[in-house]
CSV table of C-alpha atoms in Angstrom, one decimal:
chain,number,residue,atom,x,y,z
N,1127,LEU,CA,-44.5,54.6,-48.6
N,1128,ILE,CA,-44.8,51.0,-49.7
N,1129,ASP,CA,-48.0,49.4,-51.0
N,1130,ASN,CA,-48.8,46.7,-48.4
N,1131,SER,CA,-52.1,45.7,-50.0
N,1132,LYS,CA,-50.5,42.9,-51.8
N,1133,VAL,CA,-48.6,39.9,-50.5
N,1134,PHE,CA,-44.9,40.7,-50.5
N,1135,THR,CA,-42.4,38.1,-51.6
N,1136,PRO,CA,-38.8,38.8,-50.7
N,1137,GLY,CA,-36.7,39.4,-53.8
N,1138,ASP,CA,-39.7,41.0,-55.7
N,1139,LEU,CA,-39.6,44.7,-56.4
N,1140,LEU,CA,-41.3,46.8,-53.8
N,1141,GLU,CA,-44.2,48.8,-55.0
N,1142,VAL,CA,-43.8,52.4,-53.7
N,1143,TYR,CA,-47.0,54.4,-53.8
N,1144,SER,CA,-46.9,57.0,-56.6
N,1145,TYR,CA,-47.3,59.9,-54.2
N,1146,SER,CA,-44.5,58.8,-51.8
N,1147,GLN,CA,-41.7,60.8,-53.5
N,1148,GLU,CA,-43.8,64.0,-53.5
N,1149,ALA,CA,-44.7,63.5,-49.9
N,1150,ILE,CA,-41.1,63.0,-48.9
N,1151,ASN,CA,-40.1,66.0,-50.9
N,1152,LEU,CA,-42.7,68.2,-49.2
N,1153,LEU,CA,-41.8,67.0,-45.7
N,1154,ALA,CA,-38.1,67.5,-46.4
N,1155,GLN,CA,-38.9,71.1,-47.6
N,1156,LYS,CA,-40.7,71.7,-44.3
N,1157,GLY,CA,-37.6,70.6,-42.4
N,1158,TYR,CA,-38.6,67.2,-41.2
N,1159,ASP,CA,-35.9,64.5,-40.7
N,1160,PHE,CA,-36.7,60.8,-41.0
N,1161,VAL,CA,-36.1,57.6,-39.0
N,1162,LEU,CA,-37.3,54.3,-40.5
N,1163,ILE,CA,-38.6,51.6,-38.2
N,1164,THR,CA,-39.9,48.4,-39.8
N,1165,GLY,CA,-40.5,44.7,-39.3
N,1166,GLN,CA,-42.0,41.8,-41.1
N,1167,PRO,CA,-45.0,42.9,-43.2
N,1168,ASN,CA,-48.3,41.4,-42.2
N,1169,ARG,CA,-48.9,40.2,-45.8
N,1170,ARG,CA,-45.9,38.2,-47.0
N,1171,SER,CA,-45.3,34.9,-48.7
N,1172,ARG,CA,-42.4,34.1,-46.4
N,1173,ASN,CA,-40.3,35.9,-43.8
N,1174,ILE,CA,-37.9,38.6,-44.9
N,1175,GLU,CA,-34.2,37.8,-44.2
N,1176,ILE,CA,-31.7,40.3,-42.8
N,1177,GLN,CA,-30.1,40.8,-46.2
N,1178,ASP,CA,-33.5,41.6,-47.8
N,1179,PHE,CA,-34.2,44.1,-45.1
N,1180,GLU,CA,-30.8,45.8,-45.6
N,1181,ASN,CA,-31.5,46.0,-49.4
N,1182,ILE,CA,-35.0,47.4,-48.8
N,1183,LEU,CA,-33.7,50.0,-46.3
N,1184,ASN,CA,-30.9,51.0,-48.6
N,1185,SER,CA,-33.4,51.5,-51.5
N,1186,MET,CA,-35.6,53.6,-49.2
N,1187,LYS,CA,-32.6,55.7,-48.0
N,1188,GLU,CA,-31.7,56.4,-51.7
N,1189,MET,CA,-35.3,57.6,-52.3
N,1190,PHE,CA,-35.1,59.9,-49.2
N,1191,VAL,CA,-31.7,61.3,-50.2
N,1192,ALA,CA,-32.9,61.9,-53.7
N,1193,SER,CA,-35.6,64.1,-52.2
N,1194,GLY,CA,-33.1,66.1,-50.2
N,1195,ALA,CA,-34.4,64.5,-47.0
N,1196,SER,CA,-32.2,63.9,-43.9
N,1197,MET,CA,-32.2,60.2,-42.9
N,1198,ARG,CA,-31.2,60.0,-39.3
N,1199,GLY,CA,-31.4,56.3,-39.0
N,1200,SER,CA,-33.2,53.0,-39.8
N,1201,TYR,CA,-34.1,50.1,-37.6
N,1202,PHE,CA,-35.6,46.7,-38.5
N,1203,THR,CA,-36.2,43.3,-37.0
N,1204,ASN,CA,-36.7,40.1,-39.0
N,1205,SER,CA,-38.3,38.4,-36.0
N,1206,ILE,CA,-41.9,37.5,-35.8
N,1207,ASP,CA,-41.9,36.4,-32.1
N,1208,LYS,CA,-44.4,38.7,-30.3
N,1209,LYS,CA,-42.3,38.4,-27.1
N,1210,ASP,CA,-39.3,39.9,-29.0
N,1211,PRO,CA,-38.9,43.5,-27.6
N,1212,TYR,CA,-38.1,44.7,-31.2
N,1213,VAL,CA,-41.3,43.3,-32.8
N,1214,LYS,CA,-44.0,46.0,-32.9
N,1215,PRO,CA,-46.1,46.9,-30.9
N,1216,ASN,CA,-43.2,46.3,-28.5
N,1217,THR,CA,-41.0,49.4,-28.4
N,1218,GLY,CA,-37.5,48.1,-28.5
N,1219,MET,CA,-36.6,49.7,-31.8
N,1220,PHE,CA,-38.2,53.0,-30.8
N,1221,LYS,CA,-36.3,53.1,-27.5
N,1222,ARG,CA,-33.0,52.1,-29.3
N,1223,ALA,CA,-33.5,55.0,-31.7
N,1224,GLU,CA,-34.0,57.5,-28.9
N,1225,HIS,CA,-31.1,56.0,-26.9
N,1226,GLU,CA,-28.8,56.5,-29.9
N,1227,LYS,CA,-30.0,60.1,-30.1
N,1228,LYS,CA,-31.6,59.7,-33.5
N,1229,ILE,CA,-35.0,61.0,-32.3
N,1230,VAL,CA,-36.9,62.4,-29.3
N,1231,TRP,CA,-40.3,60.7,-29.5
N,1232,ASN,CA,-42.3,63.2,-27.5
N,1233,GLU,CA,-41.2,66.0,-29.9
N,1234,THR,CA,-42.3,64.3,-33.2
N,1235,PHE,CA,-44.7,62.1,-35.1
N,1236,TYR,CA,-44.7,58.4,-35.9
N,1237,VAL,CA,-46.3,57.6,-39.2
N,1238,GLY,CA,-47.6,54.1,-39.7
N,1239,ALA,CA,-50.2,52.1,-41.6
N,1240,ASP,CA,-50.8,49.3,-39.2
N,1241,ILE,CA,-52.5,49.0,-35.8
N,1242,ASN,CA,-49.2,47.9,-34.2
N,1243,ASP,CA,-47.5,51.1,-35.5
N,1244,ILE,CA,-50.1,53.1,-33.7
N,1245,LYS,CA,-49.9,51.1,-30.5
N,1246,ALA,CA,-46.1,51.4,-30.4
N,1247,ALA,CA,-46.3,55.1,-31.1
N,1248,ASN,CA,-48.7,55.6,-28.2
N,1249,SER,CA,-46.4,53.6,-25.9
N,1250,VAL,CA,-43.4,55.9,-26.6
N,1251,LYS,CA,-45.6,59.0,-26.2
N,1252,THR,CA,-45.2,60.4,-29.7
N,1253,THR,CA,-48.0,61.7,-31.9
N,1254,PRO,CA,-49.3,58.7,-33.9
N,1255,ILE,CA,-50.3,59.3,-37.5
N,1256,LEU,CA,-52.3,56.6,-39.2
N,1257,ILE,CA,-52.1,56.4,-43.0
N,1258,GLY,CA,-54.8,54.4,-44.7
N,1259,GLN,CA,-57.7,52.5,-43.3
N,1260,LEU,CA,-58.1,49.9,-40.5
N,1261,SER,CA,-60.9,47.6,-39.9
N,1262,GLU,CA,-63.7,48.7,-37.6
N,1263,THR,CA,-62.6,46.4,-34.9
N,1264,GLU,CA,-59.0,47.7,-35.1
N,1265,LEU,CA,-60.3,51.3,-35.0
N,1266,LEU,CA,-62.3,50.6,-31.8
N,1267,SER,CA,-59.2,49.2,-30.1
N,1268,ILE,CA,-57.2,52.4,-30.7
N,1269,ASN,CA,-59.9,55.1,-30.5
N,1270,HIS,CA,-58.8,56.0,-26.9
N,1271,ILE,CA,-55.3,57.0,-28.1
N,1272,PRO,CA,-54.7,60.7,-27.5
N,1273,ASN,CA,-53.5,62.8,-30.4
N,1274,LEU,CA,-54.1,60.1,-33.0
N,1275,GLN,CA,-54.5,61.6,-36.4
N,1276,SER,CA,-55.6,59.8,-39.5
N,1277,PHE,CA,-55.0,60.5,-43.2
N,1278,ASN,CA,-55.8,58.7,-46.4
N,1279,THR,CA,-52.2,59.0,-47.8
N,1280,LEU,CA,-48.8,60.2,-46.7
N,1281,LEU,CA,-49.1,63.1,-49.1
N,1282,ASP,CA,-52.3,64.2,-47.3
N,1283,PHE,CA,-50.4,64.2,-44.1
N,1284,ALA,CA,-47.4,66.1,-45.6
N,1285,LYS,CA,-49.7,68.8,-46.9
N,1286,ALA,CA,-51.5,69.1,-43.5
N,1287,VAL,CA,-48.5,69.3,-41.2
């Protein structure tokens, strides 16, 4: 959804990929619901604070609602401590979403653009969908993951599913 190729500075406008709205529209038309799970972006000028996350997620929710999509929930952590159960690839947010009856992971997809997204998705036994490209080293570390699917863009995925 969001262009992570540039360093993000909290307070700056997020750059949403031009095809994101079309992809969300298509997925909503096909009957898919959405749950957002996010954390600190890898490329940032400083950590995102709680209020910034809330603003970002509210903007994202508006985009989904404008598409007629059903937003079942959203989860974030502003922590960067890899021992924190909510920092991906740890599955705390995923388990919380399932516990709160927002999603059943083994009946759905998890779409992500980062190696930690794919590792977390694999841990909760959902179908991991990789959007974009990873380095060769990263790809080698996840090539054993069953059902892993890869697409260049979210729109490519939306058309294929």
